[in-house]
mmCIF file of C-alpha atoms in Angstrom:
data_model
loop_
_atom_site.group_PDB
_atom_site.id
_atom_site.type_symbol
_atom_site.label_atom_id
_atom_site.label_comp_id
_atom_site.label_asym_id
_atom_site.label_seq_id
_atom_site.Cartn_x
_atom_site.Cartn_y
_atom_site.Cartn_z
ATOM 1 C CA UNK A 1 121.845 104.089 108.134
ATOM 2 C CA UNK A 2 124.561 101.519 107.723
ATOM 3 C CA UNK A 3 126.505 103.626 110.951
ATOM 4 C CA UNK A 4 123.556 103.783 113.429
ATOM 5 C CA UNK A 5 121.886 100.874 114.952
ATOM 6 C CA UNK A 6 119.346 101.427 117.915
ATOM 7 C CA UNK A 7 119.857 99.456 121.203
ATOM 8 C CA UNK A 8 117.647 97.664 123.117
ATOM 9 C CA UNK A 9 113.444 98.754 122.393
ATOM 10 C CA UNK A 10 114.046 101.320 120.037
ATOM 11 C CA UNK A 11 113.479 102.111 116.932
ATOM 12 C CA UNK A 12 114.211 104.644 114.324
ATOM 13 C CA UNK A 13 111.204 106.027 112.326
ATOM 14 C CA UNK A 14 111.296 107.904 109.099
ATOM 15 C CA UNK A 15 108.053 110.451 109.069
ATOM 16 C CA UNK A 16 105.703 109.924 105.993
ATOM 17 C CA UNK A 17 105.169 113.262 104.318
ATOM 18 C CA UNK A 18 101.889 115.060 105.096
ATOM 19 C CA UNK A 19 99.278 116.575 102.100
ATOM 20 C CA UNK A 20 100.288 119.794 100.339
ATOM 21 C CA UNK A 21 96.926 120.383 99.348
ATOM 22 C CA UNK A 22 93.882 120.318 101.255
ATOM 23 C CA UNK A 23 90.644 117.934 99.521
ATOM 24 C CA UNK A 24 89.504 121.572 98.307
ATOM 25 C CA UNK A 25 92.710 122.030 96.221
ATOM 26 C CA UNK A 26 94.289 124.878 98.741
ATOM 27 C CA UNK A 27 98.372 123.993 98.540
ATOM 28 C CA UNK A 28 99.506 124.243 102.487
ATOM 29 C CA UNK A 29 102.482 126.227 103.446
ATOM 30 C CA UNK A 30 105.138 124.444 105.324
ATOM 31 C CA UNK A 31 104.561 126.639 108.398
ATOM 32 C CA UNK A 32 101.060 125.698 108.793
ATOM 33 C CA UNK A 33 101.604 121.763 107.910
ATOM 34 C CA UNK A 34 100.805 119.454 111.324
ATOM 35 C CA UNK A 35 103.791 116.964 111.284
ATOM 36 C CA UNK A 36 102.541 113.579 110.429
ATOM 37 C CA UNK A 37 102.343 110.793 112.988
ATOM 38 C CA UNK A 38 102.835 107.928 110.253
ATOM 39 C CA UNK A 39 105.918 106.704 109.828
ATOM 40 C CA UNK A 40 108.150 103.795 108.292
ATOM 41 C CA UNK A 41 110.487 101.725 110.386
ATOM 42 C CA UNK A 42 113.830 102.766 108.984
ATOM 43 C CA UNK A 43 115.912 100.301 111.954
ATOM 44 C CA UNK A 44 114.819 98.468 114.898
ATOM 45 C CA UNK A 45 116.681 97.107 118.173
ATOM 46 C CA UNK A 46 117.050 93.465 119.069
ATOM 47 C CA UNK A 47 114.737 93.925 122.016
ATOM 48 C CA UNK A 48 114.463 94.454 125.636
ATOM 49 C CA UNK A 49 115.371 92.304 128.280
ATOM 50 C CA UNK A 50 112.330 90.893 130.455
ATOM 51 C CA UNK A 51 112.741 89.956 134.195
ATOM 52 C CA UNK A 52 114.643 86.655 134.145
ATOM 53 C CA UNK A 53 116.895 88.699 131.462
ATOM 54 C CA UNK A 54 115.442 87.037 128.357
ATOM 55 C CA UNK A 55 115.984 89.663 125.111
ATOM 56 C CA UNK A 56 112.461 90.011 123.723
ATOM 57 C CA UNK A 57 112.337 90.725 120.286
ATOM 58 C CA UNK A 58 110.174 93.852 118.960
ATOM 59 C CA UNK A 59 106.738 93.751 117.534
ATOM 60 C CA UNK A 60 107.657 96.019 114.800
ATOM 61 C CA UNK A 61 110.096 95.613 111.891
ATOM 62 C CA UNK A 62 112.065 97.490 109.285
ATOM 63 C CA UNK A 63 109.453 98.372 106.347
ATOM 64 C CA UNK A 64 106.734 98.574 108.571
ATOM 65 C CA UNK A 65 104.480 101.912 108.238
ATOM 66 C CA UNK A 66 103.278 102.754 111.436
ATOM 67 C CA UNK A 67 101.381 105.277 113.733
ATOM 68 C CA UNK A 68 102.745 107.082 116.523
ATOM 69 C CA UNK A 69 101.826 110.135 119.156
ATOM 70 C CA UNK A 70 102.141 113.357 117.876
ATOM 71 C CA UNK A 71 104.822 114.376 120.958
ATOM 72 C CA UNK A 72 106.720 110.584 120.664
ATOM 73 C CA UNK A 73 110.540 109.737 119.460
ATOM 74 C CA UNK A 74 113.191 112.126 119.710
ATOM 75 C CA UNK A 75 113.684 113.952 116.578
ATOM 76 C CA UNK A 76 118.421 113.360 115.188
ATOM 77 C CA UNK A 77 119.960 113.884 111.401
ATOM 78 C CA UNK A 78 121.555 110.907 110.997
ATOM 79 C CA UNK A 79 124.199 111.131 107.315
ATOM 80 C CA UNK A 80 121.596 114.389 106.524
ATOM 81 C CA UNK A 81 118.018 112.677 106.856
ATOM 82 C CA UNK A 82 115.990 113.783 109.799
ATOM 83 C CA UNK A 83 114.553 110.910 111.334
ATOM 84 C CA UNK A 84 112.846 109.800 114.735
ATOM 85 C CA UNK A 85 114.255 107.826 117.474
ATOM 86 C CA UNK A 86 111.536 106.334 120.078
ATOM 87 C CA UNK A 87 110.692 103.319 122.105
ATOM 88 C CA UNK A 88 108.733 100.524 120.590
ATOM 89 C CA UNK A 89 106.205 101.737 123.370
ATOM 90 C CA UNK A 90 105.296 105.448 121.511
ATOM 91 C CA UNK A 91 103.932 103.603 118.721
ATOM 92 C CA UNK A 92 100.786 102.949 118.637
ATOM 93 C CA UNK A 93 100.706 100.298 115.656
ATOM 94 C CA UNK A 94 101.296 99.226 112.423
ATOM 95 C CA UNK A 95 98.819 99.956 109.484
ATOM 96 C CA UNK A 96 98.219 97.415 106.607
ATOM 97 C CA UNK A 97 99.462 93.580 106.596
#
């Protein structure tokens, strides 16, 4: 990630793997897997501006595992990894401390 860094409210998500098996024990192919809307917070920007052009710094931060909509972020390969870019606004919020 060293060669990428998001402007403004965005921020780049990595997407948490989803279950290969179901609680039953049946393994899940990959075509029938729902892509996971739990991610962690690979990069964030240094904010937006607000009206009297103040930079507001993001609520999130790198590390943090969050939720998102299952539509949100658009999806890039950045150096081979396929990651998530979306507004600070598409996620919903962060689970754990």
């Amino acid at each position: 990630m060293a060669n990428f860094r998001p402007l403004h409210d965005r921020v780049v998500v990595r997407r948490l793997t989803g279950e290969e098996k179901t609680a039953g024990g049946i393994i899940i192919p990959d075509t029938a897997k729902e892509k996971p809307m739990e991610g962690e917070v690979v990069s964030v920007g240094p904010g937006a501006r607000n009206e009297r052009g103040e930079v507001v710094a993001l609520d999130v931060k790198t590390g943090d595992k969050v939720l998102f909509g299952k539509w949100s972020g658009t999806e890039v390969k950045i150096n081979g990894e396929e990651l998530l870019i979306m507004k600070e606004s598409d996620i919903m919020g962060v689970i754990g401390g």
